[in-house]
Amino acid sequence: MTKVITYGTFDLFHEGHYRLLQRAKELGDYLIVGVTTEEYDQTRGKLNVMDSLMTRIENVKKSGFADEVLIESSPGQKALDIQKYQVDIFTVGSDWVGQFDYLNEYCKVIYLERTKNISSTILRAQKASIQRIGIIGTGRIAERFIPEAKLVSGINTEAVYNPHLESAKRFAKKWEIDAYESLDEFYDAVDAVYIASPHETHYQYIQSALRHKKHVLCEKPMVLARSQAQELFEYAKEQGLILFEGIKTAYCPGFTKLLGIACSGMIGTIRNIEACFTKLENPLSRELTDVKYGGSFTELGSYVMLPILKILGSQFQELRFDSIKGENGLDLFTKAYFTYGEGMGTATCGLGVKSEGRLVISGTLGYIVVEAPWWKTAYFEVHHEDPRDVEKFSERFLGDGLRYEISDFLSMINGSSRSEYKLTRGDSVALAGVMEKFLETEGREMNAVMEGQVK
Ligand code: CTP
């Protein structure tokens, strides 16, 4: 019996796939088809796969050519599968010519001619109209957004707005997009906006963008008061629009995997989480001079609270803060202590004090440790009582990591809510609630709420 194997994503199953499977089957007597997992596709840069793994498997089965279907989840798997299943022929489309020659060591490699003028990429583009996105704000993070957005198919950055027209023009020239002086005209030119302006302006921009019927991806911290977050989410829902808080960690594949493992029982019941992120900032930077909204917690607090709220939940019993302050009263270093019935969490961040920046999740059977930069989760270890008993996990974190949240934002716009669990509306409301409490503790609350409110 001649065994043949082939692999693919098989998203939006099309004629090219059908013809490939048909010819693959004709090469032998028994056809094995490997279908990629979503996580594996993400790590190799395919960010917009539309069908779920189950749907893609079903479609491969429905073709009637596959005798067996397996799941492909890592790059080195093909050579192992070929040996394990005693495969005689590996085949794949001609778009891959040469790339799998190394498998000749294990079996015969055949490249089949690709069917012309059809691909999942073409179908995805046809199905989802291109979303034109505009950026509000022209700072550091906005600079990172454009190259990352270019890697996500289906989204096109076209416009920028900054009340300081000169900054907008400079930014627009660099990235070859359009600068707008009028906010109304800016909204007219786009379908969605990415808000990367100073924290305290988010609330008003989100509100005005939603009023103009635009989807919104807003940098963290989305807003600085719980009621504002609630109000905006409700308004977005009524309008049928997507409002999405951009905390890049929440959407990166490594962090999603880490949460899955933390909640799987592998380290027992989770009792303590310590998350730390420090970044020495220039004392003259906005972050360390804006006495109303600057400081380490408003800047980095969203990251360090994220694992605590995702794992232990938002129903903490007690919350308190300790800060070390600079001469202008801004916090250079802050610890937020969350107390739960049977667990606790410490979120530590600093712009003027440097620390190791580690995430440790402790449970009744072991602990998970992620070294800095854990907020770009790429590698973590699970330890148990016996120090030799260590399990290691890794995931790719590509570029600046914004591509993951942009891709999830786009999927939500296109009607898939499969990514919503990564950072729910409830999570964002809870995060805003903690920010509000922090500002209140610091005596900065009146400003935050009053200036955010639009009459
Ligand atoms: N294939 C083909 N002819 C096409 C499209 C795909 O023969 N027009 C083959 C590929 O070469 C591969 C298999 O079908 O062997 C699965 O490909 P996959 O990557 O899932 O499909 P694409 O349409 O190429 O997907 P994408 O556009 O996302 O790259």
Coordinates of C-alpha atoms and ligand atoms in Angstrom, one line a residue:
M1 CA 0.0 0.0 0.0
T2 CA 1.4 3.4 -0.9
K3 CA 0.8 6.1 1.7
V4 CA 0.6 9.7 0.8
I5 CA 0.7 12.7 3.1
T6 CA -0.1 16.4 2.5
Y7 CA -0.6 19.5 4.7
G8 CA -2.4 22.8 4.6
T9 CA -4.6 25.3 6.3
F10 CA -7.6 24.7 3.9
D11 CA -9.3 27.9 5.0
L12 CA -12.5 28.7 3.0
F13 CA -12.1 25.4 1.2
H14 CA -11.9 26.0 -2.5
E15 CA -11.4 24.3 -5.8
G16 CA -7.6 24.6 -5.5
H17 CA -7.7 22.5 -2.3
Y18 CA -10.2 20.0 -3.9
R19 CA -8.0 19.5 -6.9
L20 CA -4.8 19.1 -4.8
L21 CA -6.4 16.5 -2.5
Q22 CA -7.8 14.7 -5.6
R23 CA -4.4 14.4 -7.2
A24 CA -2.7 13.6 -3.9
K25 CA -5.0 10.7 -3.4
E26 CA -4.3 9.5 -7.0
L27 CA -0.6 9.3 -6.1
G28 CA -1.2 6.3 -3.8
D29 CA -3.7 4.2 -2.0
Y30 CA -4.1 5.9 1.3
L31 CA -4.1 9.7 1.9
I32 CA -3.3 11.4 5.2
V33 CA -4.1 15.1 5.4
G34 CA -2.5 17.4 8.0
V35 CA -4.6 20.5 8.9
T36 CA -2.8 23.4 10.8
T37 CA -3.9 24.7 14.1
E38 CA -4.8 28.4 14.5
E39 CA -1.8 28.9 16.8
Y40 CA 0.6 27.3 14.3
D41 CA -0.7 29.5 11.5
Q42 CA -0.3 32.6 13.7
T43 CA 3.3 31.8 14.4
R44 CA 4.0 31.5 10.7
G45 CA 2.4 34.8 10.0
K46 CA -1.0 33.6 8.7
L47 CA -3.1 35.9 10.9
N48 CA -6.5 36.0 9.3
V49 CA -7.6 32.5 8.9
M50 CA -11.4 32.6 9.0
D51 CA -12.6 29.1 9.4
S52 CA -12.1 27.3 12.7
L53 CA -10.0 24.2 12.9
M54 CA -13.1 22.0 13.2
T55 CA -14.7 23.5 10.0
R56 CA -11.4 23.2 8.1
I57 CA -11.2 19.5 9.1
E58 CA -14.8 18.9 8.2
N59 CA -14.3 20.4 4.8
V60 CA -11.2 18.2 4.1
K61 CA -13.2 15.2 5.1
K62 CA -16.2 16.2 3.0
S63 CA -13.9 16.2 -0.1
G64 CA -14.0 12.4 0.2
F65 CA -10.3 12.0 -0.5
A66 CA -8.8 11.9 3.0
D67 CA -8.5 8.5 4.6
E68 CA -7.1 10.1 7.7
V69 CA -6.8 13.6 9.1
L70 CA -4.3 14.8 11.6
I71 CA -3.5 18.1 13.2
E72 CA -0.3 20.0 12.4
S73 CA 0.8 22.2 15.3
S74 CA 4.5 22.8 14.9
P75 CA 7.1 23.3 12.2
G76 CA 9.2 20.2 12.8
Q77 CA 6.2 17.9 12.7
K78 CA 6.2 16.8 9.1
A79 CA 9.4 14.7 9.2
L80 CA 8.2 13.0 12.4
D81 CA 4.7 12.3 10.9
I82 CA 6.3 10.8 7.8
Q83 CA 8.3 8.3 9.9
K84 CA 5.6 7.6 12.4
Y85 CA 2.9 6.9 9.7
Q86 CA 5.5 5.2 7.4
V87 CA 4.6 7.5 4.5
D88 CA 5.9 6.9 1.0
I89 CA 5.1 10.2 -0.7
F90 CA 4.9 13.7 0.7
T91 CA 3.1 16.1 -1.6
V92 CA 2.2 19.8 -1.6
G93 CA 1.3 22.5 -4.1
S94 CA 3.9 24.1 -6.5
D95 CA 3.9 27.3 -4.5
W96 CA 6.2 25.4 -2.1
V97 CA 8.7 24.1 -4.7
G98 CA 12.1 23.4 -3.1
Q99 CA 11.0 24.2 0.4
F100 CA 10.3 20.6 1.4
D101 CA 13.2 18.9 -0.5
Y102 CA 14.8 18.0 2.9
L103 CA 12.0 15.5 3.4
N104 CA 13.5 13.4 0.5
E105 CA 15.5 11.8 3.3
Y106 CA 12.4 10.1 4.5
C107 CA 10.2 9.7 1.5
K108 CA 9.5 10.8 -2.1
V109 CA 8.6 14.5 -2.4
I110 CA 6.2 15.6 -5.2
Y111 CA 5.1 19.2 -5.9
L112 CA 1.8 19.3 -7.7
E113 CA 0.9 22.2 -9.9
R114 CA -1.1 24.8 -8.1
T115 CA -4.6 25.6 -9.5
K116 CA -4.4 29.1 -11.0
N117 CA -6.3 32.2 -9.8
I118 CA -7.7 30.8 -6.6
S119 CA -6.5 31.0 -3.0
S120 CA -7.8 31.4 0.5
T121 CA -6.1 34.8 0.5
I122 CA -8.1 35.9 -2.5
L123 CA -11.3 34.6 -1.0
R124 CA -10.6 36.2 2.3
A125 CA -10.1 39.6 0.6
Q126 CA -13.4 39.1 -1.3
K127 CA -15.4 38.1 1.7
A128 CA -14.2 40.9 4.0
S129 CA -14.0 44.3 2.4
I130 CA -10.8 46.2 3.2
Q131 CA -11.1 48.2 6.4
R132 CA -9.7 51.7 6.1
I133 CA -8.2 52.7 9.4
G134 CA -7.2 56.1 10.7
I135 CA -4.9 56.9 13.6
I136 CA -5.5 59.5 16.2
G137 CA -2.2 60.6 17.8
T138 CA 1.3 60.5 16.3
G139 CA 3.5 59.4 19.2
R140 CA 5.8 56.4 19.5
I141 CA 3.1 53.8 19.7
A142 CA 1.4 55.2 16.6
E143 CA 4.7 54.8 14.7
R144 CA 4.8 51.1 15.6
F145 CA 1.2 50.6 14.5
I146 CA 1.6 51.2 10.8
P147 CA 4.3 48.6 10.0
E148 CA 2.5 46.0 12.1
A149 CA -0.9 46.8 10.4
K150 CA 0.7 46.2 7.0
L151 CA 1.2 42.6 8.0
V152 CA -2.5 42.0 8.6
S153 CA -4.4 41.5 5.3
G154 CA -7.7 43.3 5.1
I155 CA -6.7 46.5 6.8
N156 CA -5.2 49.6 5.3
T157 CA -3.9 52.6 7.3
E158 CA -5.0 55.7 5.4
A159 CA -5.3 58.7 7.6
V160 CA -4.0 60.4 10.7
Y161 CA -5.4 63.1 12.9
N162 CA -3.6 65.2 15.5
P163 CA -4.9 68.6 16.7
H164 CA -1.3 69.8 16.1
L165 CA -1.5 69.8 12.3
E166 CA 2.2 70.0 11.9
S167 CA 2.8 66.7 13.8
A168 CA 0.0 65.1 11.7
K169 CA 1.6 66.3 8.5
R170 CA 5.1 65.1 9.5
F171 CA 3.7 61.7 10.4
A172 CA 1.5 61.5 7.2
K173 CA 4.5 62.3 5.0
K174 CA 6.7 59.6 6.6
W175 CA 4.1 56.9 6.2
E176 CA 2.5 58.1 3.0
I177 CA -1.0 58.6 4.4
D178 CA -3.3 61.6 4.6
A179 CA -3.3 64.1 7.4
Y180 CA -6.5 65.8 8.5
E181 CA -7.1 69.1 10.3
S182 CA -10.8 68.5 10.7
L183 CA -11.9 65.5 12.8
D184 CA -15.1 65.2 10.8
E185 CA -13.2 64.9 7.6
F186 CA -10.9 62.4 9.2
Y187 CA -13.8 60.2 10.2
D188 CA -15.3 60.5 6.7
A189 CA -12.1 59.0 5.3
V190 CA -12.0 55.8 7.4
D191 CA -14.1 52.8 8.7
A192 CA -12.2 52.3 12.0
V193 CA -9.9 54.3 14.2
Y194 CA -6.8 53.4 16.3
I195 CA -6.5 55.8 19.2
A196 CA -3.0 56.4 20.4
S197 CA -3.4 59.9 21.9
P198 CA -2.6 60.8 25.6
H199 CA -4.6 58.7 28.1
E200 CA -7.0 61.4 29.2
T201 CA -8.2 62.2 25.7
H202 CA -9.3 58.6 25.0
Y203 CA -12.8 58.9 26.4
Q204 CA -13.7 61.8 24.2
Y205 CA -12.2 60.4 21.1
I206 CA -13.8 57.0 21.6
Q207 CA -17.2 58.7 22.1
S208 CA -16.8 60.9 19.0
A209 CA -15.6 58.0 16.8
L210 CA -18.5 55.9 17.9
R211 CA -20.9 58.8 17.2
H212 CA -19.4 58.9 13.7
K213 CA -20.1 55.1 13.4
K214 CA -16.5 54.0 13.4
H215 CA -15.1 50.9 15.1
V216 CA -12.5 51.7 17.7
L217 CA -9.2 50.1 18.8
C218 CA -7.9 52.2 21.7
E219 CA -4.5 52.0 23.3
K220 CA -4.4 51.1 27.0
P221 CA -5.5 52.4 29.4
M222 CA -8.7 52.7 27.4
V223 CA -10.3 55.0 29.9
L224 CA -9.6 56.1 33.5
A225 CA -13.0 55.5 35.1
R226 CA -15.2 52.4 35.4
S227 CA -18.4 54.2 34.5
Q228 CA -16.8 55.6 31.3
A229 CA -15.8 52.1 30.2
Q230 CA -19.3 50.8 30.8
E231 CA -21.0 53.7 29.1
L232 CA -18.8 53.4 26.0
F233 CA -19.2 49.6 25.7
E234 CA -22.9 50.0 25.9
Y235 CA -23.0 52.7 23.3
A236 CA -20.8 50.7 21.0
K237 CA -23.1 47.7 21.3
E238 CA -26.2 49.8 20.6
Q239 CA -24.5 51.1 17.5
G240 CA -23.4 47.7 16.4
L241 CA -19.7 48.8 16.6
I242 CA -16.6 47.2 17.9
L243 CA -14.8 48.8 20.8
F244 CA -11.6 47.1 21.6
E245 CA -8.9 47.9 24.2
G246 CA -5.4 47.4 22.8
I247 CA -3.2 45.7 25.4
K248 CA -0.9 43.8 23.1
T249 CA 0.0 41.1 25.7
A250 CA -3.7 40.0 25.9
Y251 CA -3.7 39.0 22.2
C252 CA -0.3 37.5 21.7
P253 CA -0.3 33.7 21.3
G254 CA 2.3 33.0 24.1
F255 CA 0.2 34.8 26.7
T256 CA -3.0 33.0 25.6
K257 CA -1.1 29.7 25.9
L258 CA 0.2 30.7 29.4
L259 CA -3.4 31.5 30.6
G260 CA -4.6 28.2 29.2
I261 CA -1.9 26.3 31.1
A262 CA -2.3 28.4 34.3
C263 CA -6.1 27.6 34.3
S264 CA -5.6 23.9 33.4
G265 CA -4.9 22.7 36.9
M266 CA -1.2 21.9 36.0
I267 CA 0.0 24.0 38.9
G268 CA -3.1 23.3 41.1
T269 CA -5.2 26.1 42.5
I270 CA -3.6 29.5 41.9
R271 CA -2.9 31.4 45.1
N272 CA -0.5 34.2 44.2
I273 CA 0.5 36.2 41.1
E274 CA 3.3 38.6 41.0
A275 CA 3.7 40.7 37.9
C276 CA 6.4 43.3 37.4
F277 CA 7.2 45.7 34.5
T278 CA 9.6 48.6 34.8
K279 CA 11.0 50.8 32.1
L280 CA 13.5 53.6 33.0
E281 CA 12.0 56.7 31.4
N282 CA 13.6 60.0 30.6
P283 CA 12.7 62.4 33.5
L284 CA 11.6 65.0 30.9
S285 CA 9.2 62.7 29.1
R286 CA 5.5 63.2 29.1
E287 CA 5.1 60.1 31.2
L288 CA 7.2 61.7 34.0
T289 CA 6.1 65.3 33.7
D290 CA 2.3 65.2 33.1
V291 CA 1.3 65.6 36.7
K292 CA -2.3 64.8 36.1
Y293 CA -2.1 61.6 34.1
G294 CA 1.5 60.6 34.0
G295 CA 3.4 58.3 36.3
S296 CA 4.2 54.6 36.2
F297 CA 0.8 53.1 37.0
T298 CA -1.2 54.9 34.3
E299 CA 1.5 54.0 31.9
L300 CA 2.3 50.4 32.7
G301 CA -0.5 49.4 35.1
S302 CA -2.6 47.7 32.4
Y303 CA 0.1 45.2 31.7
V304 CA 0.8 44.2 35.2
M305 CA -2.9 44.0 36.2
L306 CA -3.7 41.8 33.2
P307 CA -2.5 38.4 34.4
I308 CA -4.0 39.0 37.8
L309 CA -7.5 40.0 36.6
K310 CA -7.5 37.3 33.9
I311 CA -6.6 34.5 36.3
L312 CA -7.9 35.5 39.7
G313 CA -10.9 37.6 38.3
S314 CA -12.2 41.0 38.9
Q315 CA -14.0 40.2 42.1
F316 CA -11.2 41.0 44.5
Q317 CA -12.0 41.8 48.1
E318 CA -9.5 44.5 48.7
L319 CA -7.2 46.7 46.6
R320 CA -4.5 49.0 47.9
F321 CA -1.5 50.8 46.4
D322 CA 1.9 51.8 47.6
S323 CA 4.0 54.3 45.6
I324 CA 7.3 56.0 45.6
K325 CA 6.9 59.4 44.2
G326 CA 9.1 61.9 42.5
E327 CA 9.4 65.6 43.4
N328 CA 6.4 66.5 41.2
G329 CA 4.3 64.0 43.0
L330 CA 4.1 61.5 40.2
D331 CA 4.6 57.8 41.0
L332 CA 8.0 56.5 39.9
F333 CA 7.2 53.1 41.2
T334 CA 3.9 51.6 42.3
K335 CA 2.7 48.3 43.8
A336 CA -1.0 47.4 43.6
Y337 CA -2.1 44.7 46.0
F338 CA -5.1 42.6 45.1
T339 CA -6.6 40.5 47.8
Y340 CA -9.0 37.7 47.0
G341 CA -10.7 35.2 49.3
E342 CA -8.1 32.5 48.8
G343 CA -5.5 34.2 46.6
M344 CA -3.6 37.4 46.1
G345 CA -1.8 39.4 43.4
T346 CA 0.8 42.1 43.3
A347 CA 1.1 44.3 40.2
T348 CA 4.4 46.2 40.3
C349 CA 5.5 48.9 37.8
G350 CA 8.0 51.6 37.6
L351 CA 9.4 54.3 35.3
G352 CA 12.0 55.6 37.8
V353 CA 13.0 52.3 39.5
K354 CA 14.4 49.3 37.7
S355 CA 13.4 45.8 38.7
E356 CA 13.7 42.3 37.2
G357 CA 10.3 42.5 35.4
R358 CA 9.1 38.9 36.0
L359 CA 5.7 37.2 36.1
V360 CA 5.3 34.4 38.6
I361 CA 2.1 32.5 39.1
S362 CA 2.1 30.3 42.1
G363 CA -0.3 27.4 42.7
T364 CA -0.8 24.5 45.1
L365 CA 1.1 22.1 42.8
G366 CA 3.8 24.3 41.3
Y367 CA 4.5 27.7 39.7
I368 CA 4.9 29.3 36.3
V369 CA 7.7 31.7 35.7
V370 CA 8.0 34.1 32.8
E371 CA 11.1 36.3 32.6
A372 CA 11.1 39.8 31.2
P373 CA 9.8 40.7 28.7
W374 CA 6.9 38.5 29.8
W375 CA 4.5 41.1 28.4
K376 CA 5.7 39.9 25.0
T377 CA 5.3 36.2 26.0
A378 CA 7.5 33.9 24.1
Y379 CA 8.8 31.4 26.6
F380 CA 7.8 30.2 30.0
E381 CA 8.5 27.4 32.5
V382 CA 6.3 25.3 34.7
H383 CA 8.1 24.2 37.9
H384 CA 7.0 21.7 40.5
E385 CA 8.3 20.7 44.0
D386 CA 11.2 18.7 42.5
P387 CA 13.5 21.3 41.0
R388 CA 14.4 19.0 38.2
D389 CA 10.8 18.7 37.2
V390 CA 10.5 21.7 34.8
E391 CA 8.3 21.9 31.7
K392 CA 9.3 24.5 29.1
F393 CA 6.9 26.2 26.7
S394 CA 7.6 28.5 23.8
E395 CA 5.6 30.5 21.3
R396 CA 6.7 33.0 18.7
F397 CA 6.2 36.7 19.4
L398 CA 6.8 38.5 16.1
G399 CA 7.9 42.1 15.7
D400 CA 6.3 44.6 18.1
G401 CA 3.3 42.2 18.6
L402 CA 0.6 44.7 17.6
R403 CA -0.2 42.5 14.6
Y404 CA -2.0 40.1 16.9
E405 CA -4.4 42.6 18.4
I406 CA -5.0 44.3 15.0
S407 CA -5.8 40.9 13.5
D408 CA -8.3 40.1 16.3
F409 CA -9.8 43.6 16.0
L410 CA -10.3 43.0 12.3
S411 CA -11.9 39.5 12.9
M412 CA -14.3 41.1 15.3
I413 CA -15.3 43.7 12.7
N414 CA -15.8 41.0 10.2
G415 CA -18.2 39.2 12.4
S416 CA -16.2 36.6 14.3
S417 CA -16.2 36.9 18.0
R418 CA -13.8 34.0 18.5
S419 CA -11.1 36.3 20.0
E420 CA -13.4 38.2 22.4
Y421 CA -12.4 36.0 25.4
K422 CA -8.8 37.3 25.2
L423 CA -9.8 40.7 26.7
T424 CA -13.5 40.9 27.5
R425 CA -15.5 44.0 28.0
G426 CA -15.7 42.9 31.7
D427 CA -11.9 42.8 31.8
S428 CA -11.6 46.3 30.4
V429 CA -14.3 47.7 32.8
A430 CA -12.4 46.1 35.7
L431 CA -9.1 47.6 34.5
A432 CA -10.7 51.1 34.2
G433 CA -12.1 50.6 37.7
V434 CA -8.6 50.0 39.2
M435 CA -7.2 53.0 37.3
E436 CA -10.0 55.1 38.8
K437 CA -9.3 53.8 42.3
F438 CA -5.6 54.6 41.8
L439 CA -6.2 58.1 40.7
E440 CA -8.6 58.6 43.6
T441 CA -6.0 57.3 46.0
E442 CA -3.5 59.8 44.5
G443 CA -6.0 62.6 44.8
R444 CA -6.1 63.0 41.1
E445 CA -9.6 61.6 40.5
M446 CA -11.5 64.8 40.0
N447 CA -9.4 65.9 37.1
A448 CA -9.6 62.5 35.4
V449 CA -13.3 62.2 35.5
M450 CA -14.3 65.8 34.9
E451 CA -12.0 66.3 32.0
G452 CA -13.0 63.0 30.4
Q453 CA -16.7 63.9 30.6
V454 CA -18.2 65.3 27.4
K455 CA -21.3 67.4 28.0
Ligands
CTP1 N1 -3.3 24.8 -3.4 C1 -3.4 24.6 -4.7 N2 -3.9 25.5 -5.5 C2 -4.4 26.7 -5.0 C3 -4.4 26.9 -3.7 C4 -3.8 26.0 -2.8 O1 -2.9 23.6 -5.2 N3 -4.9 27.6 -5.9 C5 -2.6 23.9 -2.5 C6 -1.4 24.4 -1.7 O2 -0.3 24.4 -2.5 C7 -1.3 23.4 -0.6 C8 -2.8 23.1 -0.3 O3 -3.5 23.5 -1.4 O4 -0.6 22.3 -1.0 C9 -3.3 23.8 1.0 O5 -3.0 25.2 0.8 P1 -3.4 26.4 1.7 O6 -2.2 27.1 2.1 O7 -4.3 25.9 2.8 O8 -4.3 27.2 0.6 P2 -4.0 28.6 0.0 O9 -5.2 28.9 -0.8 O10 -2.7 28.7 -0.7 O11 -4.0 29.6 1.3 P3 -3.4 31.0 1.5 O12 -3.9 31.9 0.4 O13 -3.9 31.4 2.9 O14 -1.9 30.9 1.4

